[in-house]
Amino acid sequence: MKRTLVALAAVAALLASCQGRTPARDLASVAVFVPGVASGSPIYEMLVAGAEKAVAGIPGARLKVIEGGYDQSTWLDKLRDIAASGEFDLLVTSNPALPELCAKIAADWPELRFFIADGYLEGNPAIHTVLYNQAEQGYLVGYLAALVTMDRNPGGPLVAGLVAAQRYPTLDRLIQPGFEAGLKAVDPGFRLEYREIGNWYDANKAAELARSVFDAGARVILPIAGGAGLGVVSAATELDRSVVWFDGAGYQLGPDTVVGCATLAQDRLVEERVKALLEGKRLFGTADIVGAADGYVGFDPGGPAYAALPAELRLRFETAIQDLREGKPDFTLTGF
Ligand code: RBF
């Protein structure tokens, strides 16, 4: 009898320690931390929309959206305030800088749980992350940018532009190499004109940099610049040049200028993962990577400037999209 009790106590202790990996209470109160400003950045607009949809589907669940603003040096304190308020069970956020900041908060508030989209961190028992294969996303718009460049200016310079807000690991290791791989898949002679704005909001500076890229011979630019990307679209419209867009909702910004948009299904992903976590699925501690094969990276063909491209060009591009979904070329990522 005594031995049975000891054994039962041991099992109870083991269960309790396992439970430490997920919260003892149900997750119901969600804070969505936008590291920047949602308006003008499709990736953040989709973050908010996806979390709102997930919470709306769970009886009793609540959500509050907190914008961190553009001063990145304040984000850690703002996250700490969210944790210290004691109001929230789950913090949902998005971008590759957030896993490191959230890990610091998790160390001090062991009850709080985190879901981070567009980021990668394995093995922290309080944090679940999902990274997009943005090498694939970059490849798609690189391929299209090359085709458009050669169509608009046959025999002209093989140059395309990238105007970025700042350098960061997914830009350096996925987006830019993917974009260059797409350009070179069409013609290995392509080269990149790169410019850096220094923030995610200065559309005037982005426009000025875009003009210098067009002066250097480029016909097409990819902005990775959040709201500042609008400046690239206005410079391109002024000079009758083109833009390829990233993430979502690009065509309406320049119906004659934005020739293509490589999409992330961030709204669907955030909705699915937040819903699963609120329903108690034990994803904390894991880091997933999703991409073209499972439909989280794709292309939106529904823009007037895309429809106006020559049918042959679109056919060639759409073959490249299909090939990419089937792993050709293969950008498989098993970690980051
Ligand atoms: N992307 C945006 O669209 N808007 C932003 O304000 C924004 N801020 C970022 C801040 C940091 C520190 C980092 C690392 C990335 C940021 N991103 C932002 C980029 C975002 O994570 C993603 O790479 C791009 O949206 C392209 O998909």
Coordinates of C-alpha atoms and ligand atoms in Angstrom, one line a residue:
M1 CA 0.0 0.0 0.0
K2 CA 2.8 2.4 1.0
R3 CA 4.7 1.4 -2.1
T4 CA 1.6 2.2 -4.2
L5 CA 1.2 5.6 -2.6
V6 CA 4.9 6.4 -3.3
A7 CA 4.5 5.3 -6.9
L8 CA 1.3 7.4 -7.3
A9 CA 3.1 10.4 -5.8
A10 CA 5.9 9.9 -8.3
V11 CA 3.5 9.8 -11.2
A12 CA 1.7 12.9 -9.9
A13 CA 5.0 14.8 -9.6
L14 CA 5.9 13.7 -13.2
L15 CA 2.6 14.9 -14.5
A16 CA 3.0 18.2 -12.7
S17 CA 6.5 18.7 -14.2
C18 CA 5.2 17.9 -17.7
Q19 CA 2.4 20.4 -17.2
G20 CA 5.0 23.0 -16.5
R21 CA 5.5 22.9 -20.3
T22 CA 2.0 24.2 -20.9
P23 CA 0.1 26.5 -18.6
A24 CA -1.9 25.0 -15.8
R25 CA -4.8 27.3 -16.6
D26 CA -6.5 27.7 -20.0
L27 CA -5.2 30.4 -22.3
A28 CA -8.0 32.9 -22.9
S29 CA -6.6 36.4 -22.8
V30 CA -4.5 37.4 -25.8
A31 CA -2.2 40.4 -26.4
V32 CA -1.2 41.1 -30.0
F33 CA 2.0 43.0 -30.0
V34 CA 2.7 44.8 -33.3
P35 CA 6.4 45.6 -33.5
G36 CA 5.9 48.8 -35.5
V37 CA 2.6 50.1 -36.8
A38 CA -0.1 47.9 -38.3
S39 CA -1.4 50.3 -40.9
G40 CA 0.7 50.2 -44.1
S41 CA 2.5 46.9 -43.3
P42 CA 0.5 44.0 -44.7
I43 CA 2.4 41.5 -42.6
Y44 CA 1.2 43.2 -39.4
E45 CA -2.4 43.9 -40.7
M46 CA -2.6 40.2 -41.4
L47 CA -1.2 39.4 -37.9
V48 CA -4.0 41.4 -36.3
A49 CA -6.7 40.1 -38.6
G50 CA -5.7 36.5 -38.1
A51 CA -5.6 36.8 -34.3
E52 CA -8.9 38.5 -34.2
K53 CA -10.5 35.7 -36.2
A54 CA -9.1 33.0 -34.0
V55 CA -10.3 34.8 -30.8
A56 CA -13.7 35.4 -32.2
G57 CA -14.1 31.7 -32.7
I58 CA -13.3 30.7 -29.1
P59 CA -16.1 31.4 -26.5
G60 CA -14.8 33.6 -23.6
A61 CA -11.5 34.5 -25.3
R62 CA -10.4 38.2 -25.4
L63 CA -7.9 40.1 -27.4
K64 CA -6.1 43.5 -27.1
V65 CA -3.8 44.9 -29.8
I66 CA -0.8 46.9 -28.7
E67 CA 1.3 48.8 -31.2
G68 CA 5.0 49.0 -30.3
G69 CA 5.8 51.9 -32.7
Y70 CA 8.9 52.3 -34.8
D71 CA 11.5 52.8 -32.0
Q72 CA 12.9 49.3 -31.6
S73 CA 14.8 50.2 -28.5
T74 CA 11.5 50.6 -26.6
W75 CA 10.0 47.2 -27.6
L76 CA 11.5 45.2 -24.7
D77 CA 10.1 47.6 -22.1
K78 CA 6.7 47.5 -23.8
L79 CA 6.7 43.7 -23.8
R80 CA 7.7 43.8 -20.1
D81 CA 4.7 46.1 -19.4
I82 CA 2.4 43.7 -21.2
A83 CA 3.7 40.8 -19.1
A84 CA 3.7 42.8 -15.8
S85 CA 0.1 43.8 -16.3
G86 CA -0.9 40.2 -15.5
E87 CA -3.8 40.7 -17.9
F88 CA -2.7 38.2 -20.6
D89 CA -2.1 34.4 -21.0
L90 CA -0.8 34.5 -24.6
L91 CA 1.3 37.1 -26.4
V92 CA 1.1 36.9 -30.2
T93 CA 3.6 38.8 -32.3
S94 CA 5.5 38.7 -35.6
N95 CA 9.0 39.4 -36.9
P96 CA 12.4 37.8 -36.7
A97 CA 13.7 40.1 -33.9
L98 CA 10.9 39.1 -31.5
P99 CA 12.0 35.5 -30.4
E100 CA 15.0 36.9 -28.6
L101 CA 13.0 39.6 -26.9
C102 CA 10.2 37.2 -25.9
A103 CA 12.7 34.7 -24.5
K104 CA 13.9 37.4 -22.1
I105 CA 10.4 38.1 -21.0
A106 CA 9.6 34.4 -20.7
A107 CA 12.5 34.0 -18.2
D108 CA 10.9 36.5 -15.8
W109 CA 7.2 35.6 -16.4
P110 CA 7.0 31.8 -16.5
E111 CA 3.2 31.7 -16.8
L112 CA 3.1 33.7 -20.0
R113 CA 3.1 31.9 -23.4
F114 CA 4.2 33.3 -26.8
F115 CA 3.3 32.7 -30.4
I116 CA 5.7 34.4 -32.9
A117 CA 5.0 34.3 -36.6
D118 CA 7.8 35.3 -39.1
G119 CA 10.5 34.2 -36.5
Y120 CA 12.4 31.2 -35.5
L121 CA 13.3 29.9 -32.0
E122 CA 13.5 26.2 -31.1
G123 CA 13.4 24.7 -27.7
N124 CA 12.0 27.4 -25.4
P125 CA 9.1 25.7 -23.6
A126 CA 7.1 28.9 -23.5
I127 CA 7.4 29.9 -27.1
H128 CA 6.1 28.6 -30.4
T129 CA 7.4 30.1 -33.7
V130 CA 6.6 29.7 -37.4
L131 CA 9.1 30.9 -40.0
Y132 CA 8.1 31.5 -43.6
N133 CA 10.5 30.2 -46.3
Q134 CA 11.1 33.7 -47.7
A135 CA 13.8 32.4 -50.0
E136 CA 10.9 31.0 -52.0
Q137 CA 9.0 34.3 -51.7
G138 CA 12.0 36.3 -52.9
Y139 CA 12.6 33.8 -55.8
L140 CA 9.0 34.4 -57.1
V141 CA 9.3 38.2 -57.4
G142 CA 12.9 37.9 -58.6
Y143 CA 11.8 35.7 -61.5
L144 CA 9.0 38.0 -62.4
A145 CA 11.2 41.1 -62.0
A146 CA 13.7 39.6 -64.5
L147 CA 11.0 38.8 -67.1
V148 CA 9.5 42.2 -66.8
T149 CA 12.9 44.0 -67.1
M150 CA 13.7 42.1 -70.3
D151 CA 10.3 42.6 -71.8
R152 CA 10.2 46.4 -71.1
N153 CA 13.8 47.0 -72.3
P154 CA 15.0 44.3 -74.6
G155 CA 18.8 44.2 -74.8
G156 CA 19.0 46.7 -71.9
P157 CA 21.0 46.4 -68.7
L158 CA 20.2 43.3 -66.5
V159 CA 19.7 45.2 -63.3
A160 CA 17.0 45.0 -60.6
G161 CA 16.6 47.0 -57.4
L162 CA 16.0 46.1 -53.8
V163 CA 15.2 49.0 -51.5
A164 CA 15.1 47.8 -47.9
A165 CA 14.3 49.4 -44.5
Q166 CA 17.2 47.8 -42.7
R167 CA 19.4 44.7 -42.7
Y168 CA 18.2 41.7 -40.6
P169 CA 18.8 37.9 -40.8
T170 CA 15.8 36.9 -42.9
L171 CA 16.6 39.6 -45.4
D172 CA 20.2 38.6 -45.5
R173 CA 19.8 34.9 -45.6
L174 CA 16.4 34.3 -47.3
I175 CA 14.8 37.3 -49.0
Q176 CA 17.7 38.8 -50.8
P177 CA 19.4 35.5 -51.9
G178 CA 16.0 34.2 -53.0
F179 CA 15.3 37.4 -55.0
E180 CA 18.8 37.1 -56.7
A181 CA 18.2 33.4 -57.4
G182 CA 15.0 34.3 -59.2
L183 CA 16.7 37.0 -61.3
K184 CA 19.5 34.7 -62.2
A185 CA 17.2 31.8 -63.0
V186 CA 16.0 33.9 -65.9
D187 CA 19.4 35.3 -66.8
P188 CA 22.6 34.6 -64.9
G189 CA 23.8 38.1 -66.0
F190 CA 21.4 39.9 -63.6
R191 CA 22.8 42.0 -60.8
L192 CA 21.2 43.8 -57.9
E193 CA 21.2 47.5 -57.0
Y194 CA 20.7 47.7 -53.2
R195 CA 19.7 50.7 -51.2
E196 CA 18.8 51.1 -47.5
I197 CA 16.4 53.5 -45.9
G198 CA 17.3 53.1 -42.2
N199 CA 13.7 52.8 -41.0
W200 CA 10.2 51.4 -41.9
Y201 CA 8.3 54.7 -42.4
D202 CA 10.2 57.3 -44.4
A203 CA 8.5 57.1 -47.8
N204 CA 10.3 60.2 -49.0
K205 CA 13.7 58.7 -48.5
A206 CA 12.5 55.5 -50.1
A207 CA 11.3 57.4 -53.2
E208 CA 14.7 59.2 -53.4
L209 CA 16.6 55.9 -53.2
A210 CA 14.2 54.3 -55.7
R211 CA 15.0 57.1 -58.2
S212 CA 18.7 56.5 -57.9
V213 CA 18.1 52.7 -58.5
F214 CA 16.1 53.6 -61.7
D215 CA 18.9 56.0 -62.7
A216 CA 21.3 53.1 -62.4
G217 CA 19.3 51.3 -65.2
A218 CA 16.8 49.2 -63.2
R219 CA 13.2 48.8 -64.5
V220 CA 11.8 47.0 -61.5
I221 CA 12.3 47.4 -57.7
L222 CA 11.4 45.2 -54.8
P223 CA 10.7 47.2 -51.6
I224 CA 11.1 45.5 -48.3
A225 CA 10.2 48.5 -46.3
G226 CA 6.8 48.3 -44.7
G227 CA 4.9 51.6 -45.0
A228 CA 8.0 53.3 -46.5
G229 CA 7.5 51.1 -49.6
L230 CA 4.8 53.5 -50.8
G231 CA 7.6 55.9 -51.7
V232 CA 9.1 53.3 -54.1
V233 CA 5.7 52.9 -55.7
S234 CA 5.3 56.7 -56.2
A235 CA 8.8 57.1 -57.7
A236 CA 8.1 54.1 -60.0
T237 CA 4.8 55.6 -61.1
E238 CA 6.4 59.0 -61.8
L239 CA 9.1 57.4 -64.0
D240 CA 6.9 54.8 -65.6
R241 CA 8.8 51.9 -64.1
S242 CA 7.6 48.9 -62.1
V243 CA 7.5 47.5 -58.6
V244 CA 7.2 43.9 -57.4
W245 CA 5.5 43.7 -53.9
F246 CA 5.9 41.5 -50.9
D247 CA 3.4 39.9 -48.4
G248 CA 0.0 41.1 -49.6
A249 CA -2.3 43.9 -50.6
G250 CA 0.1 45.6 -53.1
Y251 CA -1.9 46.1 -56.3
Q252 CA -4.2 48.9 -55.0
L253 CA -1.1 51.0 -54.1
G254 CA -0.2 51.4 -57.8
P255 CA -2.6 49.7 -60.2
D256 CA -0.4 50.4 -63.2
T257 CA 2.9 50.1 -61.4
V258 CA 2.8 47.0 -59.1
V259 CA 3.3 44.2 -61.6
G260 CA 3.2 41.3 -59.1
C261 CA 2.8 40.4 -55.4
A262 CA 4.4 37.4 -53.7
T263 CA 2.2 36.6 -50.8
L264 CA 2.4 35.3 -47.3
A265 CA -0.8 33.6 -45.9
Q266 CA 0.0 35.2 -42.5
D267 CA -3.6 35.9 -41.7
R268 CA -4.5 32.2 -42.2
L269 CA -1.4 31.0 -40.4
V270 CA -1.9 33.2 -37.3
E271 CA -5.6 32.3 -37.2
E272 CA -4.8 28.6 -37.3
R273 CA -2.0 28.6 -34.8
V274 CA -3.6 31.0 -32.3
K275 CA -6.8 28.9 -32.4
A276 CA -4.8 25.7 -31.9
L277 CA -3.0 27.2 -28.9
L278 CA -6.2 28.5 -27.3
E279 CA -7.7 25.1 -27.7
G280 CA -4.8 23.6 -25.7
K281 CA -2.6 22.2 -28.4
R282 CA 0.9 21.7 -27.1
L283 CA 3.0 23.5 -29.7
F284 CA 5.2 25.5 -27.2
G285 CA 8.8 24.6 -27.5
T286 CA 8.5 23.9 -31.2
A287 CA 9.6 25.9 -34.3
D288 CA 8.0 25.3 -37.7
I289 CA 8.9 26.4 -41.2
V290 CA 6.2 26.8 -43.9
G291 CA 6.5 27.7 -47.5
A292 CA 5.3 27.3 -51.1
A293 CA 4.6 23.6 -51.0
D294 CA 2.0 24.0 -48.2
G295 CA 0.5 27.3 -49.7
Y296 CA 1.8 29.8 -47.1
V297 CA 4.1 31.4 -49.7
G298 CA 2.4 32.2 -53.0
F299 CA 1.6 34.7 -55.7
D300 CA -1.5 36.9 -56.1
P301 CA -2.3 37.2 -59.8
G302 CA -5.2 39.6 -59.2
G303 CA -3.7 42.9 -60.2
P304 CA -4.4 45.0 -63.4
A305 CA -0.6 45.5 -64.1
Y306 CA 0.0 41.8 -63.8
A307 CA -3.0 41.0 -66.2
A308 CA -1.6 43.6 -68.7
L309 CA 1.7 41.7 -69.0
P310 CA 2.2 39.6 -72.2
A311 CA 0.4 36.3 -72.0
E312 CA 3.6 34.4 -72.9
L313 CA 5.5 36.1 -70.1
R314 CA 2.7 35.2 -67.6
L315 CA 2.7 31.6 -68.8
R316 CA 6.4 31.3 -68.3
F317 CA 6.1 32.8 -64.8
E318 CA 3.2 30.6 -63.8
T319 CA 5.2 27.6 -64.9
A320 CA 8.0 28.8 -62.5
I321 CA 5.5 29.1 -59.7
Q322 CA 4.3 25.6 -60.2
D323 CA 7.9 24.3 -60.4
L324 CA 8.7 26.0 -57.1
R325 CA 5.7 24.4 -55.4
E326 CA 7.1 21.1 -56.5
G327 CA 10.5 21.9 -55.1
K328 CA 12.3 23.2 -58.2
P329 CA 14.5 24.9 -57.3
D330 CA 14.8 23.4 -53.9
F331 CA 15.0 26.0 -51.1
T332 CA 14.3 23.4 -48.3
L333 CA 15.1 24.8 -44.9
T334 CA 15.3 22.6 -41.9
G335 CA 16.4 25.2 -39.3
F336 CA 17.4 28.9 -39.2
Ligands
RBF1 N1 7.9 44.6 -42.1 C1 7.0 45.5 -42.3 O1 6.2 45.3 -43.3 N2 6.8 46.6 -41.5 C2 7.6 46.9 -40.4 O2 7.3 47.9 -39.8 C3 8.6 45.9 -40.1 N3 9.4 46.1 -39.1 C4 10.4 45.2 -38.8 C5 11.3 45.4 -37.8 C6 12.3 44.5 -37.5 C7 13.3 44.8 -36.3 C8 12.5 43.4 -38.3 C9 13.6 42.4 -38.1 C10 11.7 43.2 -39.4 C11 10.6 44.1 -39.6 N4 9.8 43.9 -40.7 C12 8.7 44.8 -41.0 C13 10.0 42.8 -41.7 C14 9.1 41.7 -41.7 O3 9.5 40.9 -40.6 C15 9.2 40.9 -43.0 O4 10.5 40.4 -43.2 C16 8.8 41.7 -44.2 O5 7.5 42.2 -44.0 C17 8.9 40.9 -45.5 O6 8.0 39.8 -45.4

